XYZ file of C-alpha atoms in Angstrom:
517
model
C 25.701 121.477 195.289
C 25.459 125.033 194.467
C 24.723 127.149 191.355
C 27.185 129.403 189.943
C 27.504 131.266 186.681
C 24.445 129.077 185.373
C 25.994 125.648 186.382
C 25.451 123.313 188.911
C 28.633 122.447 190.605
C 28.787 119.541 193.053
C 31.554 119.104 195.862
C 30.893 115.421 195.641
C 29.319 113.337 192.743
C 26.361 111.295 193.757
C 26.606 107.547 194.144
C 24.375 104.892 194.086
C 23.350 104.426 197.961
C 22.778 108.385 197.946
C 19.736 107.732 195.657
C 17.671 105.524 197.885
C 15.759 108.587 199.068
C 14.310 108.905 195.461
C 13.142 105.345 195.334
C 9.471 104.877 194.068
C 6.101 106.506 194.467
C 3.462 104.299 195.485
C -0.246 104.730 195.431
C -3.106 103.093 197.568
C -5.495 103.207 194.757
C -3.015 101.892 192.210
C -0.612 99.479 194.003
C 0.802 97.856 190.902
C 2.339 101.351 189.881
C 5.750 102.178 191.310
C 7.151 104.738 189.185
C 10.538 106.363 189.978
C 10.691 109.520 191.879
C 11.618 112.327 189.646
C 13.147 115.439 191.752
C 13.919 118.916 190.387
C 17.427 119.691 191.839
C 16.994 123.056 190.407
C 14.273 124.906 188.551
C 13.354 128.524 187.408
C 9.771 129.886 186.678
C 11.082 130.406 183.186
C 11.549 126.644 182.730
C 9.326 125.592 179.819
C 5.968 124.079 180.907
C 4.642 120.900 179.510
C 4.831 117.180 180.174
C 8.123 115.641 180.478
C 8.154 112.075 179.146
C 10.769 109.520 179.351
C 11.457 105.701 179.725
C 13.693 104.995 182.872
C 15.267 101.577 183.061
C 17.693 99.855 185.278
C 21.260 100.272 183.392
C 21.778 96.451 184.003
C 20.316 93.568 185.789
C 23.122 93.963 188.361
C 21.720 97.556 189.398
C 18.209 95.897 189.839
C 19.702 93.182 191.873
C 21.891 95.629 193.931
C 18.667 97.606 195.001
C 16.978 94.331 196.061
C 19.960 93.404 198.133
C 20.211 96.873 199.709
C 16.389 96.569 200.664
C 17.004 93.125 202.061
C 19.836 94.115 204.075
C 17.846 97.132 205.638
C 15.107 94.626 206.323
C 17.568 92.651 208.605
C 18.798 95.656 210.484
C 17.337 96.844 213.625
C 13.768 97.736 213.427
C 14.009 101.106 215.333
C 16.787 102.257 212.750
C 14.278 101.327 209.816
C 11.553 103.078 211.678
C 13.660 106.205 212.082
C 14.784 106.302 208.264
C 12.402 104.403 206.510
C 13.960 102.739 203.005
C 12.456 103.738 199.853
C 10.595 101.336 197.548
C 12.424 99.808 194.421
C 11.037 101.809 191.478
C 9.941 99.784 188.366
C 11.175 100.389 184.808
C 8.568 101.716 182.229
C 7.146 104.852 180.450
C 6.766 107.684 182.734
C 5.115 111.004 182.221
C 5.542 113.802 184.903
C 3.767 117.186 184.951
C 5.494 120.520 185.152
C 5.301 120.225 188.952
C 7.026 117.066 188.868
C 4.124 114.654 189.554
C 3.440 111.429 187.970
C 0.815 111.803 185.155
C 1.108 108.305 183.467
C 3.032 105.342 184.288
C 3.205 102.182 182.150
C 5.332 99.636 183.856
C 7.468 97.161 182.179
C 6.789 93.373 182.970
C 8.712 90.219 183.025
C 11.686 90.272 180.493
C 9.841 92.824 178.335
C 11.582 96.397 178.338
C 10.073 99.535 177.443
C 12.423 102.115 175.683
C 12.798 105.179 173.812
C 9.398 106.951 174.200
C 8.497 110.143 171.803
C 5.684 112.273 171.028
C 5.176 112.547 167.242
C 2.100 113.139 164.863
C 0.548 110.247 163.071
C -1.347 112.220 160.165
C -3.034 115.177 162.065
C -3.235 113.214 165.337
C -0.760 113.509 168.210
C 0.666 110.491 169.589
C 3.182 108.803 171.775
C 5.354 106.176 170.424
C 7.786 103.784 172.659
C 9.557 100.461 171.757
C 8.906 97.132 173.785
C 10.989 94.138 173.444
C 14.078 92.381 174.741
C 17.385 93.997 175.104
C 20.499 92.232 173.870
C 23.936 92.833 175.197
C 22.297 95.885 176.870
C 23.239 97.922 173.624
C 20.592 96.810 171.104
C 17.148 95.353 171.082
C 14.759 92.927 169.262
C 11.129 94.230 169.464
C 8.634 96.361 167.760
C 7.234 99.883 168.417
C 3.919 100.854 169.812
C 1.808 103.956 168.874
C -0.533 105.253 171.677
C -3.404 107.902 171.065
C -4.926 110.252 173.607
C -7.006 107.536 175.286
C -3.740 106.154 176.231
C -4.575 102.830 174.258
C -2.553 101.203 171.607
C -3.446 102.299 168.228
C -0.946 100.291 166.330
C 2.475 98.494 166.394
C 5.206 99.126 163.786
C 7.655 96.392 162.925
C 10.799 95.849 160.819
C 10.290 93.963 157.647
C 12.188 91.202 156.073
C 12.490 88.979 159.099
C 14.309 91.671 160.970
C 13.456 93.071 164.535
C 13.227 96.727 165.392
C 15.864 97.822 167.698
C 15.026 100.549 170.555
C 17.433 103.295 168.965
C 14.839 105.236 166.950
C 11.304 105.417 165.220
C 10.572 108.463 163.111
C 6.762 108.795 161.588
C 6.766 110.445 158.381
C 4.096 112.656 156.531
C 3.759 109.677 154.193
C 2.126 107.375 156.580
C 5.384 105.504 156.939
C 8.156 105.038 159.826
C 11.844 105.070 159.589
C 13.410 102.642 162.203
C 16.513 100.734 162.898
C 17.662 97.069 163.120
C 20.849 95.532 164.355
C 20.981 91.881 162.825
C 24.100 89.782 163.248
C 25.860 88.779 159.903
C 28.081 85.737 159.859
C 31.388 86.465 157.919
C 34.618 84.538 157.321
C 36.498 86.722 160.122
C 33.911 86.315 162.593
C 30.368 87.542 163.529
C 29.730 91.100 162.945
C 26.438 93.128 163.859
C 25.492 95.585 161.285
C 23.003 98.485 161.087
C 19.892 98.347 158.590
C 17.709 101.341 158.374
C 14.362 100.766 156.962
C 11.223 102.753 155.874
C 8.103 100.824 156.035
C 4.783 101.664 155.198
C 2.588 101.694 158.154
C -0.670 100.152 156.537
C 0.939 97.409 154.429
C 4.286 96.950 156.027
C 5.988 97.350 152.529
C 9.538 98.342 152.498
C 9.895 101.686 151.015
C 13.771 102.209 151.811
C 16.545 99.882 153.100
C 20.120 100.780 153.930
C 22.399 98.145 155.156
C 25.765 99.787 156.728
C 27.893 96.508 155.705
C 27.019 97.672 151.930
C 28.466 101.175 152.283
C 30.586 101.428 155.540
C 33.800 99.427 155.883
C 34.272 97.932 159.522
C 37.849 99.736 159.511
C 35.921 103.086 160.083
C 34.922 101.695 163.574
C 36.145 103.522 166.581
C 35.510 100.535 168.794
C 37.751 97.384 168.921
C 36.760 94.008 167.616
C 35.979 91.781 170.778
C 38.535 89.351 171.721
C 35.951 86.558 172.158
C 35.047 85.005 168.883
C 31.501 84.539 170.186
C 30.788 88.187 170.888
C 29.608 89.832 167.381
C 31.646 93.150 166.681
C 29.097 96.084 166.874
C 31.179 98.066 164.585
C 28.692 100.593 163.382
C 25.788 100.810 165.847
C 23.066 103.193 164.362
C 21.576 105.223 166.962
C 19.343 107.697 165.056
C 17.847 108.107 161.788
C 16.039 111.583 160.448
C 15.127 113.270 156.903
C 16.713 116.313 155.463
C 14.804 118.780 153.570
C 16.205 117.565 150.255
C 14.931 113.986 150.820
C 18.210 112.573 152.280
C 18.433 110.463 154.928
C 20.622 111.318 158.038
C 21.999 108.135 159.838
C 24.148 108.551 163.161
C 26.539 105.645 163.886
C 27.850 105.844 167.631
C 30.555 103.225 167.022
C 32.022 105.040 163.955
C 31.595 108.475 165.786
C 29.949 109.563 162.303
C 26.989 110.980 160.925
C 26.364 109.908 157.365
C 24.007 111.826 154.794
C 22.528 109.172 152.644
C 21.024 109.624 148.973
C 17.620 108.027 149.451
C 17.498 106.853 145.802
C 20.893 105.236 145.459
C 22.049 104.423 149.027
C 25.328 106.354 148.415
C 26.930 108.219 151.070
C 26.917 111.920 150.250
C 29.129 113.066 153.006
C 30.601 111.956 156.459
C 30.660 114.444 159.453
C 33.058 113.277 162.158
C 34.937 109.842 162.638
C 38.153 108.765 160.815
C 36.890 109.959 157.230
C 35.133 113.058 157.844
C 34.531 115.338 154.853
C 34.341 118.441 156.939
C 36.848 120.812 158.687
C 36.170 122.768 161.601
C 37.526 123.894 165.054
C 38.425 121.285 167.673
C 35.200 122.179 169.709
C 33.060 120.856 166.810
C 34.503 117.222 167.294
C 32.278 114.756 168.825
C 32.229 111.179 169.524
C 29.824 108.265 170.458
C 26.862 110.827 169.698
C 23.346 110.035 170.051
C 20.091 111.471 168.619
C 21.296 113.437 165.480
C 18.679 115.692 163.863
C 18.221 118.182 161.353
C 16.989 121.325 162.845
C 16.492 123.575 159.887
C 18.767 124.580 156.835
C 22.280 124.082 157.856
C 22.085 123.001 161.544
C 21.859 119.600 163.279
C 21.566 119.090 166.961
C 23.084 115.949 168.798
C 24.292 114.688 172.297
C 28.058 114.190 172.355
C 29.036 111.664 174.837
C 32.294 113.285 175.755
C 34.673 110.128 175.278
C 37.321 110.441 172.905
C 37.364 107.528 170.173
C 40.038 105.148 170.723
C 42.175 106.382 167.710
C 41.783 109.991 169.179
C 43.116 109.017 172.505
C 46.133 107.165 171.051
C 46.698 110.162 169.081
C 46.489 112.660 171.865
C 48.535 110.410 174.104
C 51.416 110.232 171.525
C 51.552 113.921 170.896
C 51.072 114.824 174.741
C 53.510 112.516 176.426
C 57.105 110.948 176.346
C 57.631 107.457 175.201
C 58.765 106.723 178.829
C 55.519 107.942 180.491
C 53.152 105.358 181.757
C 50.325 105.730 179.513
C 47.779 103.976 181.773
C 48.392 106.345 184.639
C 48.006 109.345 182.017
C 44.596 108.015 180.949
C 43.588 108.098 184.385
C 44.925 111.730 185.348
C 43.632 113.117 182.059
C 39.928 114.425 182.732
C 37.686 113.525 179.941
C 35.442 116.499 178.598
C 31.739 116.433 179.703
C 28.789 115.043 177.876
C 27.251 118.020 176.020
C 24.366 118.879 173.736
C 25.519 120.376 170.614
C 23.904 122.431 167.828
C 26.268 122.405 164.809
C 26.346 124.740 161.780
C 26.924 122.801 158.590
C 28.083 124.372 155.351
C 27.552 121.750 152.786
C 29.328 123.402 149.839
C 32.458 124.624 151.772
C 32.344 121.389 153.917
C 32.744 123.370 157.057
C 31.330 122.820 160.551
C 30.927 125.135 163.460
C 29.521 125.173 166.858
C 26.546 127.257 167.196
C 25.756 126.335 170.769
C 26.935 123.697 173.446
C 25.065 122.672 176.632
C 27.623 120.625 178.815
C 26.458 118.376 181.570
C 25.999 120.679 184.607
C 28.094 118.542 187.009
C 30.678 117.705 184.495
C 29.911 113.967 183.830
C 31.181 112.441 180.718
C 30.362 109.253 178.836
C 26.761 109.195 178.574
C 25.823 105.706 177.051
C 22.670 106.795 175.750
C 20.613 110.050 175.679
C 18.888 112.670 173.669
C 18.693 116.484 172.913
C 15.603 118.062 171.994
C 15.181 121.560 170.824
C 12.172 123.121 171.765
C 10.001 125.635 169.748
C 11.131 128.505 172.116
C 14.762 127.695 171.120
C 15.469 126.183 174.619
C 17.242 122.689 174.706
C 16.047 119.483 176.772
C 19.096 117.263 177.213
C 18.731 113.501 178.727
C 21.973 112.373 179.966
C 21.465 108.627 179.402
C 23.084 106.625 182.125
C 23.615 109.591 184.251
C 19.922 109.949 185.292
C 19.276 113.346 184.921
C 17.698 115.512 182.498
C 18.345 119.151 182.123
C 16.738 122.269 180.337
C 18.900 124.853 178.776
C 18.234 128.304 177.332
C 19.491 128.845 173.940
C 22.515 130.975 175.412
C 23.449 127.974 177.788
C 21.711 129.012 181.007
C 20.201 126.244 183.048
C 16.449 126.831 183.876
C 15.860 123.054 185.156
C 17.800 120.026 186.246
C 15.951 117.033 187.240
C 17.107 113.722 188.581
C 15.677 110.197 189.132
C 17.304 107.073 190.761
C 20.958 106.910 189.841
C 20.754 103.197 189.217
C 18.391 103.832 186.251
C 18.894 105.540 182.699
C 17.098 106.707 179.877
C 17.333 106.776 176.037
C 15.551 109.850 175.447
C 13.450 112.585 177.327
C 10.714 114.584 175.409
C 9.209 117.792 176.763
C 5.728 118.202 175.094
C 2.320 119.367 175.303
C 0.021 116.418 175.834
C -3.603 116.006 176.729
C -4.860 112.291 177.755
C -8.331 110.955 178.532
C -7.651 107.265 179.046
C -10.121 104.628 178.024
C -9.517 102.830 181.272
C -11.668 103.858 184.157
C -10.519 105.680 187.280
C -8.948 103.663 190.005
C -10.547 103.853 193.803
C -9.783 102.379 196.900
C -12.505 102.758 199.699
C -12.418 101.307 203.369
C -14.503 102.330 206.186
C -14.609 101.870 209.991
C -17.641 102.444 212.156
C -17.430 106.316 211.837
C -15.694 107.290 208.600
C -15.336 106.321 205.116
C -11.578 106.830 203.564
C -11.048 107.266 200.027
C -7.952 107.072 197.460
C -8.617 107.695 193.729
C -6.490 108.179 190.748
C -6.765 107.939 187.027
C -3.534 106.906 185.555
C -2.861 109.117 182.282
C -5.321 111.700 182.604
C -4.483 115.289 182.306
C -7.676 117.345 182.317
C -9.020 116.248 185.973
C -9.438 119.297 188.415
C -11.857 117.763 190.849
C -13.473 114.351 192.175
C -17.132 114.055 192.762
C -17.869 111.450 195.460
C -21.118 109.425 195.269
C -21.844 106.910 198.295
C -24.579 105.061 199.918
C -25.649 101.796 201.571
C -27.149 100.454 198.396
C -24.650 99.574 195.401
C -27.577 100.839 193.090
C -28.687 104.002 195.051
C -25.786 106.271 195.322
C -25.990 110.050 196.298
C -23.500 112.800 195.712
C -21.846 113.453 198.922
C -19.213 116.073 198.235
C -16.671 117.323 195.511
C -12.963 117.652 196.414
C -9.993 119.179 194.446
C -7.490 116.991 192.686
C -4.692 117.077 194.708
C -1.976 115.119 192.589
C -1.826 111.767 190.811
C -3.598 110.414 193.823
C -6.258 112.089 195.998
C -7.118 111.222 199.339
C -10.541 112.079 200.953
C -12.196 111.079 204.163
C -16.138 111.128 204.603
C -17.498 111.691 208.035
C -19.722 108.732 208.283
C -19.708 105.052 207.258
C -20.865 104.097 203.752
C -21.168 100.586 202.224
C -20.542 101.718 198.505
C -18.717 104.358 196.814
C -18.132 105.741 193.472
C -16.160 108.666 192.062
C -16.370 110.674 189.030
C -13.695 112.789 187.442
C -14.656 116.376 186.582
C -12.695 118.725 184.135
C -12.363 122.500 184.975
C -16.190 123.339 183.897
C -17.731 120.514 185.789
C -18.226 118.016 182.939
C -17.816 114.259 184.005
C -14.872 112.694 182.000
C -15.297 109.072 183.464
C -16.214 107.278 186.535
C -14.917 104.440 188.778
C -16.658 101.333 189.288
C -18.742 101.107 192.364
C -16.564 99.772 195.013
C -17.566 98.343 198.569
C -15.933 100.063 201.327
C -14.556 97.321 203.395
């Protein structure tokens, strides 16, 4: 892999087995945490500082099973080979925050059949919060669950649910200045011609759950606009629309993105009518070919006349048929043509929108550094400094671009995993939970491992120890060296406690007293 002209160019695309060396981080003081390793393949000093927050999850249950099978196979191999090249631990899915240096700051693991998705940093009134979705994933494309709002103490402040007997899907949650939230649900509707999955966008009041706005795609968008084919199996609902994001315009309108019509809809909040369509079969806008997008995610108004999005790079079915008809003879084998014609890479896009002239232009584009196409999820965040952070969904990587397209950071995580979104933000956390401590001793020394999941302000650890649980003395203070800090005391102690200190020496919290066994 090399960097040329601001782009990373791989000689051979990575494959699943090659990612085993990433695996999971493990911690003695917090053995229940196994976050995926995040590795910067390329990073410049000019990369924007902040916490990188995303929700890695296995792309499918088969990916998780494959990892387990590889570990099981390796365990059956020669022990000498295992010792020479130890196998990385399988990571857990969950919510992960990493520092600017790439170390874990906070990890909230998923559990059992509950998945955690689509994490963001937003404002709830004058308070900065983290939001994420938890629930059950249906058909790997939609979900039924609720959103959780987390405060700076890393504890739950409240949950947000869809109304009218609906369950929120993981695609989006937008907190508004009106103490409300915009969210998406994907219920199945039974029609004469078969089951169809629609998209319902709601705005719900956070305090009362009252529905302030509701828009059902089936009331406004005919299924003939879909760019995905109806399933052959009548038992599988046709997800013809598949709303993936919702945001507000400065004029009070609602911007709704539908992945499966490859269209962005501007909707009048008062009437629910569609003001215009951008993209898809019935676009109201004209523009150059490079302004065309498909199966997009994370569409946002940025300011007057500009929107950002992630373009998957896969041409819709109707466009592929049209391109093939115009570029090939009737005697050509179309199947082999499809295999020979490379797809354009997935890309972050910033589009200029002239609503009067109904014209669209490309203001900036940020293609995947390795040329990968077909991100099944992902996001495009535009930072205050003008840089763009693009999460490549199923391609298990995150890239920061300058506004002119230069790459300042490209980070990867295990390729068997994906993420719906990545956010780079400033965040200060002081968890309500106590720091974790593991202490063990022999006849001459006491070894400690300490951590505080979710804390951002710790710079040093003060160690207190003694042979009486109720009579501990300060032994020494050691610098924090990462998510987990290790220290060794040069004598045996029966009991130990640690205190987390900030830069000016204040005690932020302390662990329980642990017996050094």
